[in-house]
Amino acid sequence: MLGVGLAIPLIAFSQDDPISFEALKAHHAALTAYRIDHPRLTALLYFILYVAVTGLSAPGVIVLSMAGGALFGLVWGTLLASFGFALGGVVAFLLARRFLRDRVRRCWGARLAAIEAGMARDGPLYLFGLRLVPVIPYFLVNLLMALTPISTRTFYWVSQLGMLPLLIVYVNAGVQAAQLGAARDLFSPALWASLGLLAIFPLLARKVIGLVGRYRTGTTREKRSQAAHPSDKPASESERPTAKTP
């Protein structure tokens, strides 16, 4: 039974038929039937596949997230994708930190300088922003962050928290795509809302990060101003000079 279970995702996402939306649609019926018969095993295999793809820095995170929505629904699909992405990211992070430092630096040294500058400036908030707004590919963030001083624990929870909103969007898109049973379903309000969210989410996330950055900058400036120009508060009774008696 386990062999059959492993064969399903391998057939669906083989090297000759790589992870893609077309592959997901082509094998959706078989995957759904297997999930109905073996729900726990299917969830476990999906989770292992997600960790493996992310940990080995292979492409397919978006389609795997959509597959989670198509197979398990919004709640369970999001949970499996979120923990699979975070754990797989840690695997890639540790591989790069312990075994691939020189290779990562040699291949992506130019981008590493920007990553190091961002981490020195904003700390974990910079990683959070990279997860919310994927201006750098997911796999590359995992590898480059391994060459910074960030701890594995901080990398894990910031990555999971930062990716959660975007994963919800991807998983929900998979939920809606799985419900396309006829041409009229293309005009479903839920489908169009999901596609619209996919389109505008990076803009919304960038706006939020900008607001947070301005708030942090303003707070830092205020603290510096207070340190340079302490407020002239009236002295307390104990601090007031006592008048000398003649």
Short mmCIF file of C-alpha atoms in Angstrom, two decimals:
data_model
loop_
_atom_site.label_atom_id
_atom_site.label_comp_id
_atom_site.label_asym_id
_atom_site.label_seq_id
_atom_site.Cartn_x
_atom_site.Cartn_y
_atom_site.Cartn_z
CA MET A 1 0.00 0.00 0.00
CA LEU A 2 2.83 2.39 0.84
CA GLY A 3 4.46 1.64 -2.50
CA VAL A 4 1.25 2.51 -4.32
CA GLY A 5 0.98 5.68 -2.27
CA LEU A 6 4.49 6.75 -3.19
CA ALA A 7 3.84 5.95 -6.84
CA ILE A 8 0.90 8.34 -7.09
CA PRO A 9 2.82 11.58 -6.48
CA LEU A 10 5.86 10.28 -8.38
CA ILE A 11 3.72 9.53 -11.42
CA ALA A 12 1.97 12.86 -11.12
CA PHE A 13 5.19 14.83 -10.74
CA SER A 14 7.92 12.85 -12.50
CA GLN A 15 10.96 14.27 -14.24
CA ASP A 16 9.31 13.78 -17.63
CA ASP A 17 6.19 15.58 -16.36
CA PRO A 18 7.54 18.14 -13.88
CA ILE A 19 5.54 19.86 -11.20
CA SER A 20 3.12 22.11 -13.05
CA PHE A 21 -0.50 23.16 -13.01
CA GLU A 22 -1.15 21.02 -16.08
CA ALA A 23 0.21 17.93 -14.31
CA LEU A 24 -1.96 18.68 -11.30
CA LYS A 25 -5.10 18.96 -13.42
CA ALA A 26 -4.25 15.82 -15.39
CA HIS A 27 -3.83 13.66 -12.26
CA HIS A 28 -6.33 15.41 -10.01
CA ALA A 29 -8.96 12.68 -10.29
CA ALA A 30 -6.49 9.91 -9.39
CA LEU A 31 -5.03 11.90 -6.50
CA THR A 32 -8.46 12.74 -5.15
CA ALA A 33 -9.58 9.13 -5.32
CA TYR A 34 -6.48 8.01 -3.45
CA ARG A 35 -7.00 10.71 -0.81
CA ILE A 36 -10.56 9.55 -0.21
CA ASP A 37 -9.38 5.97 0.31
CA HIS A 38 -6.24 6.85 2.33
CA PRO A 39 -6.62 10.36 3.78
CA ARG A 40 -3.85 10.19 6.39
CA LEU A 41 -1.33 8.49 4.14
CA THR A 42 -2.05 10.99 1.36
CA ALA A 43 -1.51 13.90 3.74
CA LEU A 44 1.76 12.38 4.96
CA LEU A 45 3.02 11.76 1.42
CA TYR A 46 2.07 15.28 0.38
CA PHE A 47 3.90 16.71 3.37
CA ILE A 48 7.03 14.63 2.65
CA LEU A 49 6.96 15.69 -1.00
CA TYR A 50 6.60 19.35 -0.01
CA VAL A 51 9.52 19.15 2.43
CA ALA A 52 11.66 17.35 -0.15
CA VAL A 53 10.95 19.84 -2.94
CA THR A 54 11.61 22.83 -0.69
CA GLY A 55 14.61 21.27 1.04
CA LEU A 56 16.26 20.37 -2.26
CA SER A 57 15.57 23.86 -3.67
CA ALA A 58 13.55 22.41 -6.54
CA PRO A 59 10.88 24.45 -8.37
CA GLY A 60 7.21 23.80 -7.73
CA VAL A 61 6.30 25.44 -4.40
CA ILE A 62 3.41 27.42 -5.86
CA VAL A 63 1.86 24.46 -7.69
CA LEU A 64 2.36 22.19 -4.68
CA SER A 65 0.54 24.75 -2.54
CA MET A 66 -2.31 24.84 -5.04
CA ALA A 67 -2.33 21.04 -5.04
CA GLY A 68 -2.78 21.13 -1.27
CA GLY A 69 -5.86 23.27 -1.69
CA ALA A 70 -7.25 21.08 -4.44
CA LEU A 71 -6.77 17.88 -2.43
CA PHE A 72 -7.27 18.89 1.21
CA GLY A 73 -9.23 22.14 1.19
CA LEU A 74 -8.24 25.53 2.51
CA VAL A 75 -7.58 24.72 6.20
CA TRP A 76 -5.69 21.43 5.94
CA GLY A 77 -4.02 22.45 2.70
CA THR A 78 -2.69 25.60 4.34
CA LEU A 79 -1.47 23.77 7.44
CA LEU A 80 0.36 21.10 5.44
CA ALA A 81 1.87 23.62 3.03
CA SER A 82 2.90 26.00 5.82
CA PHE A 83 4.73 23.43 7.91
CA GLY A 84 6.09 21.67 4.82
CA PHE A 85 7.53 24.92 3.49
CA ALA A 86 9.00 25.95 6.85
CA LEU A 87 10.59 22.56 7.53
CA GLY A 88 11.87 22.21 3.98
CA GLY A 89 13.29 25.72 4.16
CA VAL A 90 15.19 24.79 7.31
CA VAL A 91 16.60 21.70 5.56
CA ALA A 92 17.88 23.85 2.67
CA PHE A 93 19.14 26.45 5.15
CA LEU A 94 21.15 23.89 7.14
CA LEU A 95 22.53 22.20 4.02
CA ALA A 96 23.78 25.55 2.75
CA ARG A 97 25.18 26.60 6.12
CA ARG A 98 27.08 23.37 6.78
CA PHE A 99 28.05 22.06 3.35
CA LEU A 100 27.45 24.60 0.57
CA ARG A 101 28.80 27.88 1.90
CA ASP A 102 31.52 28.30 -0.71
CA ARG A 103 29.30 27.28 -3.59
CA VAL A 104 26.46 29.61 -2.56
CA ARG A 105 28.88 32.50 -2.12
CA ARG A 106 30.50 31.77 -5.49
CA CYS A 107 27.20 31.54 -7.38
CA TRP A 108 25.21 34.31 -5.71
CA GLY A 109 27.80 36.51 -4.03
CA ALA A 110 26.35 39.68 -5.58
CA ARG A 111 22.93 39.07 -4.06
CA LEU A 112 24.47 38.01 -0.78
CA ALA A 113 25.84 41.51 -0.24
CA ALA A 114 22.30 42.94 -0.44
CA ILE A 115 20.99 40.27 1.93
CA GLU A 116 23.71 40.98 4.48
CA ALA A 117 23.06 44.71 4.27
CA GLY A 118 19.33 44.20 4.75
CA MET A 119 19.83 41.91 7.74
CA ALA A 120 22.27 44.37 9.32
CA ARG A 121 19.74 47.15 8.85
CA ASP A 122 16.41 45.47 9.73
CA GLY A 123 17.26 42.09 11.29
CA PRO A 124 14.56 39.40 11.09
CA LEU A 125 12.09 41.97 9.72
CA TYR A 126 14.08 41.92 6.48
CA LEU A 127 13.54 38.15 6.14
CA PHE A 128 9.86 38.65 6.95
CA GLY A 129 9.62 41.15 4.10
CA LEU A 130 11.33 38.79 1.66
CA ARG A 131 8.77 36.12 2.52
CA LEU A 132 5.80 38.45 2.12
CA VAL A 133 7.06 39.97 -1.13
CA PRO A 134 9.02 37.31 -3.06
CA VAL A 135 11.35 39.65 -4.95
CA ILE A 136 13.98 36.92 -4.55
CA PRO A 137 13.08 33.26 -5.30
CA TYR A 138 12.12 31.23 -2.24
CA PHE A 139 14.94 28.73 -2.62
CA LEU A 140 17.53 31.48 -2.96
CA VAL A 141 16.37 33.16 0.25
CA ASN A 142 16.88 29.86 2.09
CA LEU A 143 20.41 29.49 0.75
CA LEU A 144 21.56 33.09 1.18
CA MET A 145 20.15 33.44 4.69
CA ALA A 146 22.33 30.49 5.72
CA LEU A 147 25.38 32.70 5.19
CA THR A 148 24.11 35.37 7.59
CA PRO A 149 24.31 35.23 11.42
CA ILE A 150 20.57 34.55 11.80
CA SER A 151 19.82 31.58 14.06
CA THR A 152 18.03 28.50 12.76
CA ARG A 153 15.14 29.00 15.19
CA THR A 154 14.58 32.59 14.11
CA PHE A 155 14.83 31.63 10.45
CA TYR A 156 12.18 28.94 10.99
CA TRP A 157 9.49 30.96 12.73
CA VAL A 158 9.98 34.11 10.66
CA SER A 159 9.79 32.07 7.46
CA GLN A 160 6.65 30.25 8.53
CA LEU A 161 4.92 33.41 9.72
CA GLY A 162 6.01 35.48 6.74
CA MET A 163 4.94 32.91 4.15
CA LEU A 164 1.58 32.12 5.75
CA PRO A 165 -0.48 34.88 4.05
CA LEU A 166 0.93 34.08 0.62
CA LEU A 167 0.45 30.34 1.10
CA ILE A 168 -3.19 30.95 2.03
CA VAL A 169 -3.60 32.78 -1.28
CA TYR A 170 -1.96 29.94 -3.24
CA VAL A 171 -3.91 27.21 -1.46
CA ASN A 172 -7.18 29.07 -1.95
CA ALA A 173 -6.41 29.38 -5.65
CA GLY A 174 -6.03 25.60 -5.73
CA VAL A 175 -9.36 25.17 -3.97
CA GLN A 176 -11.09 27.33 -6.56
CA ALA A 177 -9.29 25.73 -9.50
CA ALA A 178 -10.35 22.25 -8.35
CA GLN A 179 -13.97 23.34 -8.51
CA LEU A 180 -13.83 24.14 -12.23
CA GLY A 181 -16.25 21.53 -13.52
CA ALA A 182 -17.74 23.43 -16.45
CA ALA A 183 -17.16 26.52 -18.57
CA ARG A 184 -19.63 28.51 -16.48
CA ASP A 185 -17.39 27.99 -13.45
CA LEU A 186 -14.90 30.36 -15.08
CA PHE A 187 -17.25 33.18 -14.13
CA SER A 188 -17.47 32.14 -10.48
CA PRO A 189 -17.08 35.18 -8.18
CA ALA A 190 -14.98 33.12 -5.78
CA LEU A 191 -12.57 32.15 -8.57
CA TRP A 192 -12.17 35.71 -9.78
CA ALA A 193 -11.72 36.95 -6.22
CA SER A 194 -8.99 34.35 -5.70
CA LEU A 195 -7.23 35.32 -8.93
CA GLY A 196 -7.53 38.99 -8.03
CA LEU A 197 -5.98 38.33 -4.64
CA LEU A 198 -3.11 36.52 -6.32
CA ALA A 199 -2.51 39.60 -8.46
CA ILE A 200 -2.73 42.31 -5.80
CA PHE A 201 -1.24 40.52 -2.81
CA PRO A 202 2.39 41.48 -3.61
CA LEU A 203 1.31 45.13 -3.85
CA LEU A 204 -0.54 44.96 -0.54
CA ALA A 205 2.36 43.23 1.16
CA ARG A 206 4.83 45.78 -0.18
CA LYS A 207 2.60 48.57 1.15
CA VAL A 208 2.47 46.99 4.61
CA ILE A 209 6.23 46.54 4.70
CA GLY A 210 6.70 50.16 3.64
CA LEU A 211 4.45 51.36 6.46
CA VAL A 212 6.31 49.22 8.99
CA GLY A 213 9.64 50.50 7.71
CA ARG A 214 8.55 54.13 7.99
CA TYR A 215 7.23 53.52 11.49
CA ARG A 216 10.53 51.95 12.55
CA THR A 217 12.47 54.83 10.99
CA GLY A 218 10.31 57.40 12.74
CA THR A 219 10.64 55.63 16.08
CA THR A 220 14.42 55.42 15.71
CA ARG A 221 14.68 59.10 14.85
CA GLU A 222 12.48 60.05 17.80
CA LYS A 223 14.65 58.05 20.18
CA ARG A 224 17.81 59.63 18.79
CA SER A 225 16.28 63.10 19.11
CA GLN A 226 15.30 62.45 22.71
CA ALA A 227 18.79 61.18 23.49
CA ALA A 228 20.41 64.24 21.89
CA HIS A 229 17.95 66.75 23.35
CA PRO A 230 16.56 65.50 26.64
CA SER A 231 13.31 67.19 27.63
CA ASP A 232 13.53 69.98 30.14
CA LYS A 233 11.34 68.65 32.87
CA PRO A 234 11.03 70.52 36.16
CA ALA A 235 13.40 69.13 38.72
CA SER A 236 11.96 67.03 41.47
CA GLU A 237 12.03 68.13 45.06
CA SER A 238 15.11 66.03 45.73
CA GLU A 239 16.91 67.48 42.70
CA ARG A 240 16.19 71.15 43.46
CA PRO A 241 19.11 73.02 45.01
CA THR A 242 18.56 73.84 48.60
CA ALA A 243 18.88 77.49 49.58
CA LYS A 244 21.77 78.17 51.86
CA THR A 245 20.93 79.74 55.14
CA PRO A 246 23.01 82.76 56.05
#
